[in-house]
Amino acid sequence: MSVPLDFIFSQFHPNLKLISIEAFGNGHIHVTYKLSTQNEASFILQKINRVVFSNIPVLQSNIEKVIDHMNGQHPNVINMPKIFKTKAGKSYFLDNDGDYWRLFSFIPGSITYDRVLDAGLAYEAGKAYGTFQEMFRDFSPTLLHETLPNFHHIDNRLQLFEISVLNNPMNRVEEVKNEIEFVRSRVRRMQRIMLKGQAGLIPLRITHNDTKINNVLFDKDDKAICVIDLDTVMPGYIHYDFGDAIRTGAASADEDEIDLSKMCIDLKLFEAYSRGFLEQTIDFVSQEEMDELYFAPQLLTFIIALRFLTDYLNGDAYFKVDHENHNLQRWYAQKQLLLSMVAHEVEMQQIIQQIDKQLK
Ligand code: GN1
Ligand code: MG
């Protein structure tokens, strides 16, 4: 039997009484609830996915360091959610079922969007993730543990994919053999950023690594407050953050859109996001990094599409799914988005070059 949520909450706040509990957000990894209390304060309670994260104490210690670093050190960051400690002084609670829980404050009035509906929002999101980059510019990567090693490493993702194709645990390979060919035909191009990184042409930075648009908190006037979901803050290339944000922040449809005719890259949103992002980062982005920014959305859309397809082959062991074909549906939507980015890559490159020129 699962442990009651009010008991979990009492480990962090023994004297506060809960008045409501609701399932919250659209994350694919953890189980998230919003809790309200008598005194009107609200909280975010999460059951941490222990299949995905094998060392939760270390994960939590990273997050504490990241939040401490972000708090109060930049004029654009008004407030980060606070992370609470248990009576035992830990930022997580381990229950009798072996599940780990954590509690954050809910920032009153904050909202998230799964998709960007206008250029103003895209600009704000770009500013938020650009500010994140700026804040961690001088942060030593050695202070953070790598929570999910090789997370956006394309060769790692391809290797895991090929293992799933070979093992074929759900007998789904035959059904998707054209999709497997699609992946294999694109491998070479997708290795470019990794190769430049390995050659020392592109620097490792601290990156967020999960820059979905629903990981930005907005206020009621649609101004970005801060970025959340800090589980994957680790060393990475700037392209990982830029690319993944465009994947959800400049797409014309949801991540799992069924009607593929609705899915394309929206160049107006791309322009607005890029402007917001580059305004914050232009002072330290190198020319080599800048030259690959237009391509980064293709890489990250490919990587995450590949992860959805791999998870489909594995029987949906990683991402939460709403139905049997959900991961496959996500794959098709992301593949469509990738094709649209390829079709518009010259325009995307020109947009970056133009903003670069204007800001320098
Ligand atoms: C997961 O938890 P959420 O939904 O913010 C995933 C990301 C994927 C994303 C796809 C730790 O993020 O890497 O890009 O789903 N997070 C992890 O929507 O794997
Ligand atoms: Mg999230």
Short mmCIF file of C-alpha atoms and ligand atoms in Angstrom, two decimals:
data_model
loop_
_atom_site.label_atom_id
_atom_site.label_comp_id
_atom_site.label_asym_id
_atom_site.label_seq_id
_atom_site.Cartn_x
_atom_site.Cartn_y
_atom_site.Cartn_z
CA MET A 1 0.00 0.00 0.00
CA SER A 2 1.35 3.42 -0.84
CA VAL A 3 2.32 5.84 1.90
CA PRO A 4 -0.27 8.65 2.50
CA LEU A 5 0.77 12.02 1.10
CA ASP A 6 -0.10 13.93 4.27
CA PHE A 7 2.30 11.69 6.18
CA ILE A 8 5.05 12.47 3.64
CA PHE A 9 4.30 16.19 3.88
CA SER A 10 4.45 16.07 7.69
CA GLN A 11 8.07 14.90 7.46
CA PHE A 12 8.91 18.34 6.07
CA HIS A 13 6.27 20.47 7.81
CA PRO A 14 4.98 18.75 10.95
CA ASN A 15 2.84 21.75 11.98
CA LEU A 16 1.09 22.64 8.74
CA LYS A 17 -2.26 21.13 7.85
CA LEU A 18 -3.08 20.23 4.25
CA ILE A 19 -6.41 21.26 2.80
CA SER A 20 -6.00 19.96 -0.75
CA ILE A 21 -3.86 17.69 -2.90
CA GLU A 22 -3.97 17.57 -6.69
CA ALA A 23 -1.95 15.88 -9.42
CA PHE A 24 0.12 18.57 -11.10
CA GLY A 25 2.00 19.34 -14.34
CA ASN A 26 2.91 17.32 -17.41
CA GLY A 27 6.40 16.01 -16.63
CA HIS A 28 7.30 12.62 -18.09
CA ILE A 29 9.53 11.41 -15.25
CA HIS A 30 8.43 12.11 -11.66
CA VAL A 31 5.01 11.99 -10.00
CA THR A 32 4.10 15.55 -9.03
CA TYR A 33 1.42 16.98 -6.72
CA LYS A 34 0.41 20.47 -5.73
CA LEU A 35 -0.47 20.77 -2.05
CA SER A 36 -2.31 23.62 -0.39
CA THR A 37 -2.33 24.36 3.32
CA GLN A 38 -4.54 26.26 5.74
CA ASN A 39 -2.27 29.28 5.79
CA GLU A 40 -2.61 29.61 1.97
CA ALA A 41 0.98 28.55 1.23
CA SER A 42 1.22 25.97 -1.56
CA PHE A 43 3.87 23.36 -2.21
CA ILE A 44 5.08 21.03 -4.93
CA LEU A 45 5.60 17.48 -3.71
CA GLN A 46 7.40 15.02 -5.98
CA LYS A 47 7.95 11.31 -5.85
CA ILE A 48 11.32 11.06 -7.55
CA ASN A 49 11.67 8.47 -10.30
CA ARG A 50 14.17 6.00 -8.87
CA VAL A 51 14.47 3.97 -12.06
CA VAL A 52 15.77 7.04 -13.90
CA PHE A 53 17.84 8.45 -11.01
CA SER A 54 19.86 5.79 -9.25
CA ASN A 55 21.55 8.00 -6.64
CA ILE A 56 18.92 10.34 -5.23
CA PRO A 57 20.95 11.77 -2.30
CA VAL A 58 23.55 12.93 -4.83
CA LEU A 59 20.84 14.27 -7.16
CA GLN A 60 19.38 16.29 -4.31
CA SER A 61 22.75 17.62 -3.23
CA ASN A 62 23.27 18.89 -6.81
CA ILE A 63 19.93 20.63 -6.80
CA GLU A 64 20.62 22.31 -3.48
CA LYS A 65 23.89 23.67 -4.87
CA VAL A 66 22.23 24.84 -8.08
CA ILE A 67 19.38 26.62 -6.27
CA ASP A 68 21.79 28.23 -3.79
CA HIS A 69 23.86 29.48 -6.67
CA MET A 70 20.87 30.89 -8.53
CA ASN A 71 19.22 32.51 -5.55
CA GLY A 72 19.82 36.17 -5.25
CA GLN A 73 22.84 36.34 -7.50
CA HIS A 74 21.20 37.78 -10.60
CA PRO A 75 18.80 40.72 -11.02
CA ASN A 76 16.63 38.71 -13.44
CA VAL A 77 16.01 35.97 -10.88
CA ILE A 78 13.41 37.23 -8.49
CA ASN A 79 12.99 34.02 -6.55
CA MET A 80 13.62 30.35 -7.05
CA PRO A 81 11.34 27.76 -5.48
CA LYS A 82 12.66 26.90 -2.04
CA ILE A 83 13.62 23.31 -1.35
CA PHE A 84 12.60 22.08 2.10
CA LYS A 85 14.39 19.78 4.49
CA THR A 86 12.99 17.02 6.67
CA LYS A 87 13.25 16.86 10.43
CA ALA A 88 16.41 14.86 9.83
CA GLY A 89 17.90 17.76 7.87
CA LYS A 90 17.72 16.08 4.44
CA SER A 91 16.23 17.53 1.26
CA TYR A 92 14.43 14.23 0.59
CA PHE A 93 12.40 11.71 2.55
CA LEU A 94 12.79 7.97 2.02
CA ASP A 95 9.56 6.10 2.79
CA ASN A 96 9.06 2.47 3.77
CA ASP A 97 8.38 1.46 0.14
CA GLY A 98 11.84 2.69 -0.82
CA ASP A 99 10.46 5.77 -2.60
CA TYR A 100 12.13 9.16 -2.34
CA TRP A 101 10.12 12.37 -1.96
CA ARG A 102 11.04 16.04 -2.13
CA LEU A 103 9.17 19.24 -1.41
CA PHE A 104 9.45 22.67 -3.04
CA SER A 105 7.59 25.90 -2.40
CA PHE A 106 5.06 26.81 -5.07
CA ILE A 107 5.62 30.36 -6.29
CA PRO A 108 2.22 32.07 -5.90
CA GLY A 109 0.62 32.94 -9.22
CA SER A 110 3.27 31.16 -11.30
CA ILE A 111 2.17 29.40 -14.48
CA THR A 112 3.74 27.11 -17.08
CA TYR A 113 3.00 26.52 -20.75
CA ASP A 114 3.46 23.28 -22.68
CA ARG A 115 3.60 25.23 -25.88
CA VAL A 116 4.44 28.81 -26.80
CA LEU A 117 1.55 30.72 -28.29
CA ASP A 118 3.16 34.03 -29.18
CA ALA A 119 6.51 35.68 -29.80
CA GLY A 120 6.43 37.57 -26.48
CA LEU A 121 6.41 34.31 -24.55
CA ALA A 122 9.15 32.83 -26.75
CA TYR A 123 11.33 35.89 -26.15
CA GLU A 124 10.81 35.63 -22.38
CA ALA A 125 11.65 31.93 -22.38
CA GLY A 126 14.82 32.62 -24.36
CA LYS A 127 15.76 35.28 -21.85
CA ALA A 128 15.17 32.86 -18.96
CA TYR A 129 17.39 30.10 -20.35
CA GLY A 130 19.96 32.64 -21.53
CA THR A 131 20.08 34.06 -18.01
CA PHE A 132 20.58 30.53 -16.69
CA GLN A 133 23.61 30.15 -18.98
CA GLU A 134 24.95 33.47 -17.87
CA MET A 135 24.58 32.63 -14.19
CA PHE A 136 26.56 29.42 -14.54
CA ARG A 137 29.21 30.92 -16.76
CA ASP A 138 31.89 30.78 -14.09
CA PHE A 139 30.55 27.89 -12.05
CA SER A 140 33.04 25.04 -11.77
CA PRO A 141 31.63 21.85 -13.36
CA THR A 142 33.53 19.78 -10.80
CA LEU A 143 31.12 21.00 -8.08
CA LEU A 144 28.28 19.04 -9.66
CA HIS A 145 27.88 15.30 -9.91
CA GLU A 146 26.86 14.07 -13.39
CA THR A 147 23.36 12.80 -12.54
CA LEU A 148 22.71 11.11 -15.90
CA PRO A 149 26.05 10.55 -17.63
CA ASN A 150 26.14 11.00 -21.43
CA PHE A 151 22.58 12.31 -21.34
CA HIS A 152 22.69 14.11 -24.70
CA HIS A 153 25.67 12.20 -26.06
CA ILE A 154 24.51 11.19 -29.51
CA ASP A 155 26.71 8.07 -29.78
CA ASN A 156 25.43 6.89 -26.39
CA ARG A 157 21.82 7.36 -27.53
CA LEU A 158 22.47 5.56 -30.81
CA GLN A 159 24.13 2.69 -29.01
CA LEU A 160 21.19 2.26 -26.63
CA PHE A 161 18.86 2.39 -29.63
CA GLU A 162 20.79 -0.32 -31.52
CA ILE A 163 20.78 -2.55 -28.42
CA SER A 164 16.98 -2.22 -28.24
CA VAL A 165 16.66 -3.02 -31.95
CA LEU A 166 18.83 -6.08 -31.47
CA ASN A 167 17.06 -7.34 -28.33
CA ASN A 168 13.61 -6.45 -29.65
CA PRO A 169 11.98 -7.20 -26.26
CA MET A 170 8.42 -6.31 -27.35
CA ASN A 171 8.59 -7.58 -30.93
CA ARG A 172 8.01 -4.07 -32.21
CA VAL A 173 11.00 -3.85 -34.57
CA GLU A 174 9.23 -5.11 -37.69
CA GLU A 175 6.48 -2.51 -37.29
CA VAL A 176 8.98 0.37 -37.21
CA LYS A 177 11.64 -0.82 -39.63
CA ASN A 178 11.29 2.27 -41.85
CA GLU A 179 11.76 4.47 -38.78
CA ILE A 180 14.91 2.55 -37.84
CA GLU A 181 16.24 3.20 -41.34
CA PHE A 182 15.39 6.88 -40.96
CA VAL A 183 17.50 7.06 -37.79
CA ARG A 184 20.44 5.24 -39.33
CA SER A 185 20.43 7.44 -42.43
CA ARG A 186 20.90 10.59 -40.30
CA VAL A 187 23.60 9.52 -37.89
CA ARG A 188 26.60 11.19 -39.53
CA ARG A 189 25.22 14.71 -39.63
CA MET A 190 24.04 14.43 -36.06
CA GLN A 191 27.55 13.75 -34.77
CA ARG A 192 28.92 17.12 -35.83
CA ILE A 193 28.53 19.04 -32.56
CA MET A 194 29.87 16.10 -30.54
CA LEU A 195 32.93 15.88 -32.81
CA LYS A 196 33.62 19.61 -32.51
CA GLY A 197 33.31 19.27 -28.74
CA GLN A 198 35.72 16.36 -28.65
CA ALA A 199 38.16 18.34 -30.78
CA GLY A 200 38.06 21.16 -28.22
CA LEU A 201 36.40 23.60 -30.63
CA ILE A 202 33.24 23.90 -28.53
CA PRO A 203 33.57 24.33 -24.74
CA LEU A 204 31.79 22.34 -22.07
CA ARG A 205 29.62 24.59 -19.92
CA ILE A 206 27.11 24.01 -17.16
CA THR A 207 23.86 23.43 -19.00
CA HIS A 208 20.31 22.79 -17.86
CA ASN A 209 19.77 19.89 -20.30
CA ASP A 210 15.97 19.80 -20.05
CA THR A 211 14.97 23.16 -21.46
CA LYS A 212 11.40 22.30 -22.33
CA ILE A 213 9.22 25.33 -22.36
CA ASN A 214 7.15 23.96 -19.47
CA ASN A 215 10.27 24.19 -17.32
CA VAL A 216 10.03 27.99 -17.30
CA LEU A 217 7.79 29.66 -14.70
CA PHE A 218 5.90 32.74 -15.87
CA ASP A 219 4.03 35.36 -13.88
CA LYS A 220 0.52 36.60 -14.64
CA ASP A 221 1.88 39.15 -17.12
CA ASP A 222 3.75 36.40 -18.99
CA LYS A 223 7.16 37.56 -17.79
CA ALA A 224 9.56 34.70 -17.05
CA ILE A 225 10.24 34.25 -13.33
CA CYS A 226 12.85 31.49 -13.39
CA VAL A 227 13.64 28.04 -14.79
CA ILE A 228 12.84 24.88 -12.83
CA ASP A 229 13.37 21.11 -13.16
CA LEU A 230 17.05 21.16 -12.23
CA ASP A 231 17.67 17.39 -12.14
CA THR A 232 19.85 17.39 -15.23
CA VAL A 233 21.99 20.47 -14.60
CA MET A 234 25.39 19.07 -15.63
CA PRO A 235 28.26 19.82 -17.99
CA GLY A 236 27.11 20.05 -21.61
CA TYR A 237 27.28 22.14 -24.78
CA ILE A 238 25.24 25.32 -25.10
CA HIS A 239 23.55 23.69 -28.11
CA TYR A 240 21.82 21.19 -25.86
CA ASP A 241 19.92 23.93 -24.06
CA PHE A 242 19.27 26.07 -27.09
CA GLY A 243 18.18 23.12 -29.24
CA ASP A 244 15.83 21.47 -26.77
CA ALA A 245 14.12 24.76 -26.00
CA ILE A 246 13.40 25.36 -29.68
CA ARG A 247 11.99 21.82 -29.95
CA THR A 248 9.06 22.77 -27.70
CA GLY A 249 9.33 26.58 -27.72
CA ALA A 250 9.14 27.17 -31.46
CA ALA A 251 7.03 24.24 -32.59
CA SER A 252 3.58 24.81 -34.06
CA ALA A 253 2.05 21.81 -32.25
CA ASP A 254 2.36 19.67 -29.13
CA GLU A 255 5.24 17.27 -28.61
CA ASP A 256 2.92 14.32 -29.32
CA GLU A 257 0.66 15.87 -32.00
CA ILE A 258 -1.21 13.18 -33.96
CA ASP A 259 -2.06 15.33 -36.97
CA LEU A 260 1.39 15.67 -38.53
CA SER A 261 0.19 18.33 -40.95
CA LYS A 262 0.00 20.68 -37.94
CA MET A 263 3.63 20.20 -36.92
CA CYS A 264 6.34 22.53 -38.20
CA ILE A 265 9.00 24.94 -36.95
CA ASP A 266 7.53 28.40 -36.40
CA LEU A 267 10.20 30.83 -37.58
CA LYS A 268 8.65 33.82 -35.78
CA LEU A 269 8.89 31.98 -32.45
CA PHE A 270 12.38 30.81 -33.36
CA GLU A 271 13.45 34.39 -34.01
CA ALA A 272 11.94 35.65 -30.75
CA TYR A 273 13.42 32.87 -28.61
CA SER A 274 16.85 33.27 -30.22
CA ARG A 275 16.81 37.01 -29.61
CA GLY A 276 15.90 36.57 -25.95
CA PHE A 277 18.56 33.89 -25.50
CA LEU A 278 21.34 35.71 -27.34
CA GLU A 279 20.72 39.04 -25.62
CA GLN A 280 21.79 37.32 -22.40
CA THR A 281 24.64 35.25 -23.81
CA ILE A 282 26.18 37.22 -26.69
CA ASP A 283 29.11 38.40 -24.54
CA PHE A 284 30.50 34.92 -24.04
CA VAL A 285 29.21 32.70 -26.87
CA SER A 286 32.17 31.88 -29.13
CA GLN A 287 32.03 32.05 -32.91
CA GLU A 288 32.25 28.25 -33.17
CA GLU A 289 29.27 27.93 -30.81
CA MET A 290 27.31 30.58 -32.69
CA ASP A 291 27.93 28.85 -36.03
CA GLU A 292 26.19 25.67 -34.84
CA LEU A 293 23.24 27.27 -33.05
CA TYR A 294 20.93 27.05 -36.07
CA PHE A 295 21.63 23.31 -36.24
CA ALA A 296 21.20 22.58 -32.52
CA PRO A 297 17.39 22.25 -32.70
CA GLN A 298 17.79 19.51 -35.31
CA LEU A 299 20.21 17.61 -33.07
CA LEU A 300 18.07 17.82 -29.94
CA THR A 301 14.86 17.02 -31.79
CA PHE A 302 16.61 13.99 -33.27
CA ILE A 303 18.00 12.86 -29.89
CA ILE A 304 14.69 13.13 -28.08
CA ALA A 305 12.77 11.57 -30.96
CA LEU A 306 15.28 8.73 -30.87
CA ARG A 307 14.74 8.32 -27.12
CA PHE A 308 10.95 8.08 -27.66
CA LEU A 309 11.45 5.43 -30.37
CA THR A 310 13.93 3.51 -28.20
CA ASP A 311 11.49 3.58 -25.31
CA TYR A 312 8.74 2.32 -27.60
CA LEU A 313 10.97 -0.64 -28.57
CA ASN A 314 11.67 -1.26 -24.86
CA GLY A 315 7.99 -1.37 -23.91
CA ASP A 316 7.75 2.18 -22.48
CA ALA A 317 10.03 1.63 -19.52
CA TYR A 318 11.32 5.22 -19.21
CA PHE A 319 8.81 7.93 -20.18
CA LYS A 320 5.33 8.07 -18.66
CA VAL A 321 2.79 7.21 -21.38
CA ASP A 322 -0.97 7.75 -21.63
CA HIS A 323 -1.55 4.85 -24.02
CA GLU A 324 0.21 1.98 -25.75
CA ASN A 325 1.39 3.92 -28.80
CA HIS A 326 2.23 7.16 -27.04
CA ASN A 327 5.99 6.96 -27.47
CA LEU A 328 5.55 6.10 -31.13
CA GLN A 329 3.17 9.02 -31.55
CA ARG A 330 5.78 11.29 -29.94
CA TRP A 331 8.42 9.88 -32.31
CA TYR A 332 6.35 10.67 -35.41
CA ALA A 333 5.57 14.21 -34.21
CA GLN A 334 9.23 14.91 -33.43
CA LYS A 335 10.39 13.37 -36.71
CA GLN A 336 7.97 15.68 -38.53
CA LEU A 337 9.35 18.66 -36.62
CA LEU A 338 12.89 17.63 -37.51
CA LEU A 339 11.99 17.42 -41.21
CA SER A 340 10.50 20.89 -41.03
CA MET A 341 13.68 22.22 -39.39
CA VAL A 342 15.76 20.63 -42.16
CA ALA A 343 13.53 22.25 -44.78
CA HIS A 344 14.00 25.67 -43.11
CA GLU A 345 17.61 25.42 -42.06
CA VAL A 346 18.85 28.18 -44.32
CA GLU A 347 16.30 30.61 -42.87
CA MET A 348 17.18 29.51 -39.34
CA GLN A 349 20.84 30.12 -40.04
CA GLN A 350 20.10 33.57 -41.45
CA ILE A 351 18.01 34.48 -38.40
CA ILE A 352 20.87 33.62 -36.03
CA GLN A 353 23.41 35.49 -38.16
CA GLN A 354 21.20 38.55 -38.27
CA ILE A 355 20.61 38.66 -34.51
CA ASP A 356 24.33 38.06 -33.93
CA LYS A 357 25.16 41.03 -36.17
CA GLN A 358 22.59 43.30 -34.54
CA LEU A 359 23.76 42.53 -31.02
CA LYS A 360 27.50 42.88 -31.63
C1 GN1 B 1 11.61 14.46 -19.72
O1 GN1 B 1 10.48 15.43 -16.94
P1 GN1 B 1 10.34 16.23 -18.17
O2 GN1 B 1 9.05 15.95 -18.85
O3 GN1 B 1 10.61 17.70 -17.93
C2 GN1 B 1 13.09 14.10 -19.91
C3 GN1 B 1 13.70 15.02 -20.94
C4 GN1 B 1 12.95 14.90 -22.26
C5 GN1 B 1 11.48 15.21 -22.02
C6 GN1 B 1 10.68 14.97 -23.27
C7 GN1 B 1 15.29 13.35 -16.95
O4 GN1 B 1 11.53 15.74 -19.16
O5 GN1 B 1 15.05 14.67 -21.17
O6 GN1 B 1 13.45 15.80 -23.20
O7 GN1 B 1 10.93 14.39 -20.96
N1 GN1 B 1 13.81 14.17 -18.65
C8 GN1 B 1 14.64 13.19 -18.27
O8 GN1 B 1 9.48 15.63 -23.21
O9 GN1 B 1 14.86 12.20 -18.96
MG MG B 2 9.69 19.24 -16.41
#
